[in-house]
Amino acid sequence: MVPSSRQLPPVLADALRKGPFDAALDSAIQVSGLSLDRIRHRLALRGVDVSVTTLSYWRRGRSRPERPRSRQAVRLLEELLELPTDSLVSLIGPRRPRGRWTGRDRAVLETEHLWHGYESLPDLLGDLGPTGDGLTRLAAHDRFELDADGAEASCRTTLVLRAERDRVDRCVIITRGDDPGRLPAVDDVRNARRGRVRTDLDVPLVVTELLLDRILSLGETAVIDYSLRYASSGTRSHECGRAFRAAASLYTLEVSFSPAAVPVRCHHGSGVSASHRLADLKPVWISNSGHAHVVVQDPAPGFQWMRWEWA
């Protein structure tokens, strides 16, 4: 390792010596005083394009720069941040196994893949502390209700959760709305209580922390219920569903349409990200009372949705 020409602050020097990569990068960026957008711009001038979202994921440990092009960007970061040569690169470590199914128990889609394109999400999650809540959603049941305008009015959710580590005390939920500035409120929570909430009104996007009634040890389970409610009507909705980072056992999705606004057809689809075009798997029957549902056994990591068309 070639030493840099400047004396590093003790906190940064210690982070570079001990790692991990994300902690060292975060410390280096803080010491530099540069914004992520400024760093992105300077990298682009050197011929390497890295998005602000990617830089944010790297510094928060949500992903690692494993591809050759990404490692090149890290070497440029060392120069830009005036760090010793290889001080960051040496902390990246070996490439992780690739492929969607490297073993069912390890089949996990990172949040940046699930919510690809939502650039504000890393910061919203980061404001709530360490990334990841340590919970697997074993089963989920969503019951959506639409109003007479065809807009989403509410959703009642039941989650069956399992702790994947010791001392798990919270569940983090991510909700995307249909209308900028119109976000649902979380209420009527059972077996937990609402904690911190972070929002981006422009998307709109809301991240809510639910504090569990008891601290879970590895392998222990919990069942929680909560509602999402909108205070006013909005534009007509065209879809609803849920994201799963890891494989689950069962997902039940119900939609109740108002008699005043019933779509002409409905389909069930799935995809690997919120921005991915979903393939229609099968048509979904809408009853005379305006009710539609799907039951998915062993849903794979990714999104499960219902989409419908209005006349």
Coordinates of C-alpha atoms in Angstrom, one line a residue, residues 2-201:
V2 CA 1.4 3.4 -1.0
P3 CA 0.8 6.0 1.7
S4 CA -0.9 9.2 0.8
S5 CA 0.9 12.5 1.2
R6 CA -1.4 13.9 3.9
Q7 CA -2.0 13.0 7.5
L8 CA -5.3 11.2 7.9
P9 CA -7.6 12.1 10.8
P10 CA -7.4 9.3 13.5
V11 CA -11.1 8.2 12.9
L12 CA -10.6 7.8 9.2
A13 CA -7.2 6.1 9.6
D14 CA -8.8 3.6 12.0
A15 CA -11.7 3.0 9.6
L16 CA -9.3 2.3 6.7
R17 CA -7.3 -0.1 8.9
K18 CA -10.2 -2.1 10.4
G19 CA -13.0 -1.7 7.8
P20 CA -15.5 -2.7 6.7
F21 CA -15.5 -1.1 3.3
D22 CA -18.8 0.8 3.8
A23 CA -17.7 2.3 7.1
A24 CA -14.3 3.4 5.7
L25 CA -15.9 4.9 2.6
D26 CA -18.5 6.7 4.7
S27 CA -15.8 8.1 7.0
A28 CA -13.7 9.3 4.0
I29 CA -16.7 11.1 2.4
Q30 CA -17.5 12.8 5.7
V31 CA -14.0 14.0 6.1
S32 CA -13.8 15.2 2.5
G33 CA -16.9 17.4 2.9
L34 CA -17.9 16.6 -0.6
S35 CA -21.5 15.8 -1.5
L36 CA -22.4 12.6 -3.3
D37 CA -23.5 14.6 -6.3
R38 CA -20.1 16.4 -6.4
I39 CA -18.2 13.1 -6.2
R40 CA -20.4 11.7 -9.0
H41 CA -19.6 14.7 -11.1
R42 CA -15.8 14.4 -10.6
L43 CA -15.9 10.7 -11.3
A44 CA -17.7 11.4 -14.6
L45 CA -15.0 13.9 -15.6
R46 CA -12.6 10.9 -15.3
G47 CA -14.7 8.8 -17.5
V48 CA -16.5 6.7 -14.9
D49 CA -20.2 7.0 -14.4
V50 CA -21.5 6.0 -11.0
S51 CA -24.9 7.2 -9.8
V52 CA -25.6 9.0 -6.6
T53 CA -27.8 6.1 -5.6
T54 CA -24.9 3.6 -6.1
L55 CA -22.5 5.7 -4.1
S56 CA -25.1 5.9 -1.3
Y57 CA -25.6 2.1 -1.3
W58 CA -21.8 1.6 -1.1
R59 CA -21.3 3.9 1.9
R60 CA -24.3 2.4 3.7
G61 CA -23.3 -1.3 3.1
R62 CA -26.4 -2.0 0.9
S63 CA -24.2 -3.2 -2.0
R64 CA -20.5 -3.6 -2.8
P65 CA -18.5 -2.5 -5.8
E66 CA -17.6 -5.9 -7.1
R67 CA -17.7 -5.5 -10.9
P68 CA -14.4 -4.4 -12.6
R69 CA -15.9 -1.1 -13.6
S70 CA -17.0 -0.5 -10.0
R71 CA -13.5 -1.3 -8.7
Q72 CA -12.1 1.2 -11.1
A73 CA -14.4 3.8 -9.6
V74 CA -13.2 2.9 -6.1
R75 CA -9.5 3.5 -7.2
L76 CA -10.5 6.9 -8.5
L77 CA -12.3 7.5 -5.2
E78 CA -9.1 6.9 -3.4
E79 CA -7.4 9.6 -5.5
L80 CA -10.4 12.0 -5.2
L81 CA -10.7 11.6 -1.4
E82 CA -6.8 11.7 -1.0
L83 CA -6.6 8.2 0.5
P84 CA -3.6 5.8 0.4
T85 CA -3.5 3.6 -2.7
D86 CA -5.5 0.3 -2.3
S87 CA -6.9 1.5 1.1
L88 CA -10.5 1.1 0.0
V89 CA -10.0 -1.6 -2.7
S90 CA -8.4 -3.9 -0.2
L91 CA -11.5 -3.7 2.0
I92 CA -13.9 -4.8 -0.7
G93 CA -13.1 -8.5 -0.4
P94 CA -13.8 -11.4 -2.8
R95 CA -16.8 -11.4 -5.1
R96 CA -19.9 -12.9 -3.6
P97 CA -21.7 -15.9 -5.3
R98 CA -24.0 -14.8 -8.1
G99 CA -27.2 -16.2 -9.4
R100 CA -30.8 -16.1 -8.2
W101 CA -30.8 -19.5 -6.6
T102 CA -27.5 -20.2 -4.8
G103 CA -29.6 -22.1 -2.3
R104 CA -33.2 -21.3 -1.4
D105 CA -32.2 -20.1 2.1
R106 CA -29.8 -17.6 0.6
A107 CA -32.1 -16.4 -2.2
V108 CA -32.4 -12.7 -1.4
L109 CA -32.9 -9.6 -3.6
E110 CA -31.2 -6.5 -2.2
T111 CA -33.5 -3.5 -1.6
E112 CA -31.7 -1.5 -4.3
H113 CA -32.8 -4.2 -6.9
L114 CA -36.4 -4.4 -5.6
W115 CA -36.8 -0.6 -5.6
H116 CA -34.6 0.2 -8.5
G117 CA -35.0 3.8 -9.7
Y118 CA -36.1 5.2 -6.3
E119 CA -33.1 7.3 -5.6
S120 CA -34.3 8.8 -2.3
L121 CA -34.9 5.4 -0.6
P122 CA -31.4 4.8 0.7
D123 CA -31.4 8.0 2.6
L124 CA -34.9 7.4 4.0
L125 CA -33.8 4.0 5.2
G126 CA -30.5 5.3 6.5
D127 CA -32.2 7.8 8.7
L128 CA -33.7 5.0 10.6
G129 CA -30.4 3.5 11.5
P130 CA -28.7 0.2 10.5
T131 CA -30.1 -1.1 7.2
G132 CA -32.2 -4.2 7.3
D133 CA -34.6 -5.1 10.1
G134 CA -33.4 -8.7 10.5
L135 CA -36.9 -10.2 9.7
T136 CA -38.1 -12.6 7.1
R137 CA -41.7 -12.3 6.0
L138 CA -42.9 -15.9 6.2
A139 CA -46.4 -15.0 5.2
A140 CA -48.3 -11.8 4.3
H141 CA -52.0 -11.0 3.8
D142 CA -52.9 -7.6 2.2
R143 CA -56.5 -6.4 1.9
F144 CA -56.8 -3.3 -0.3
E145 CA -60.0 -1.2 -0.6
L146 CA -60.6 1.3 -3.4
D147 CA -63.1 4.1 -3.2
A148 CA -65.8 5.3 -5.6
D149 CA -63.2 7.2 -7.6
G150 CA -61.1 4.1 -8.1
A151 CA -58.4 5.4 -5.8
E152 CA -56.8 3.4 -3.1
A153 CA -58.5 4.2 0.2
S154 CA -57.0 1.8 2.7
C155 CA -55.1 -1.5 3.2
R156 CA -55.2 -3.9 6.1
T157 CA -52.0 -6.0 6.4
T158 CA -51.1 -9.1 8.5
L159 CA -47.5 -10.2 8.5
V160 CA -46.0 -13.4 10.0
L161 CA -42.3 -12.6 10.8
R162 CA -39.3 -14.6 11.7
A163 CA -36.1 -13.2 13.3
E164 CA -32.9 -14.0 11.3
R165 CA -30.6 -12.8 14.1
D166 CA -30.8 -12.1 17.9
R167 CA -32.3 -8.9 19.4
V168 CA -34.6 -8.0 16.6
D169 CA -37.0 -5.2 17.8
R170 CA -38.5 -3.5 14.8
C171 CA -40.1 -4.1 11.4
V172 CA -39.5 -1.6 8.6
I173 CA -42.2 -1.2 5.9
I174 CA -41.9 0.7 2.6
T175 CA -45.0 2.1 0.8
R176 CA -45.2 3.7 -2.6
G177 CA -48.2 6.0 -3.3
D178 CA -50.0 6.9 -6.5
D179 CA -50.1 10.7 -6.1
P180 CA -47.3 13.1 -5.2
G181 CA -48.0 14.7 -1.8
R182 CA -50.6 12.0 -0.9
L183 CA -49.3 9.4 1.5
P184 CA -51.1 6.9 3.8
A185 CA -51.0 7.1 7.5
V186 CA -50.1 3.9 9.5
D187 CA -52.6 3.3 12.3
D188 CA -54.5 0.5 14.2
V189 CA -51.2 -1.4 14.8
R190 CA -51.4 -4.7 16.6
N191 CA -48.5 -6.4 18.4
A192 CA -46.2 -3.4 17.6
R193 CA -46.4 0.4 17.8
R194 CA -45.5 3.0 15.2
G195 CA -42.0 4.5 15.5
R196 CA -40.2 6.9 13.1
V197 CA -41.5 7.8 9.7
R198 CA -39.5 9.1 6.7
T199 CA -41.2 10.4 3.5
D200 CA -40.4 11.7 0.0
L201 CA -43.6 13.5 -1.1

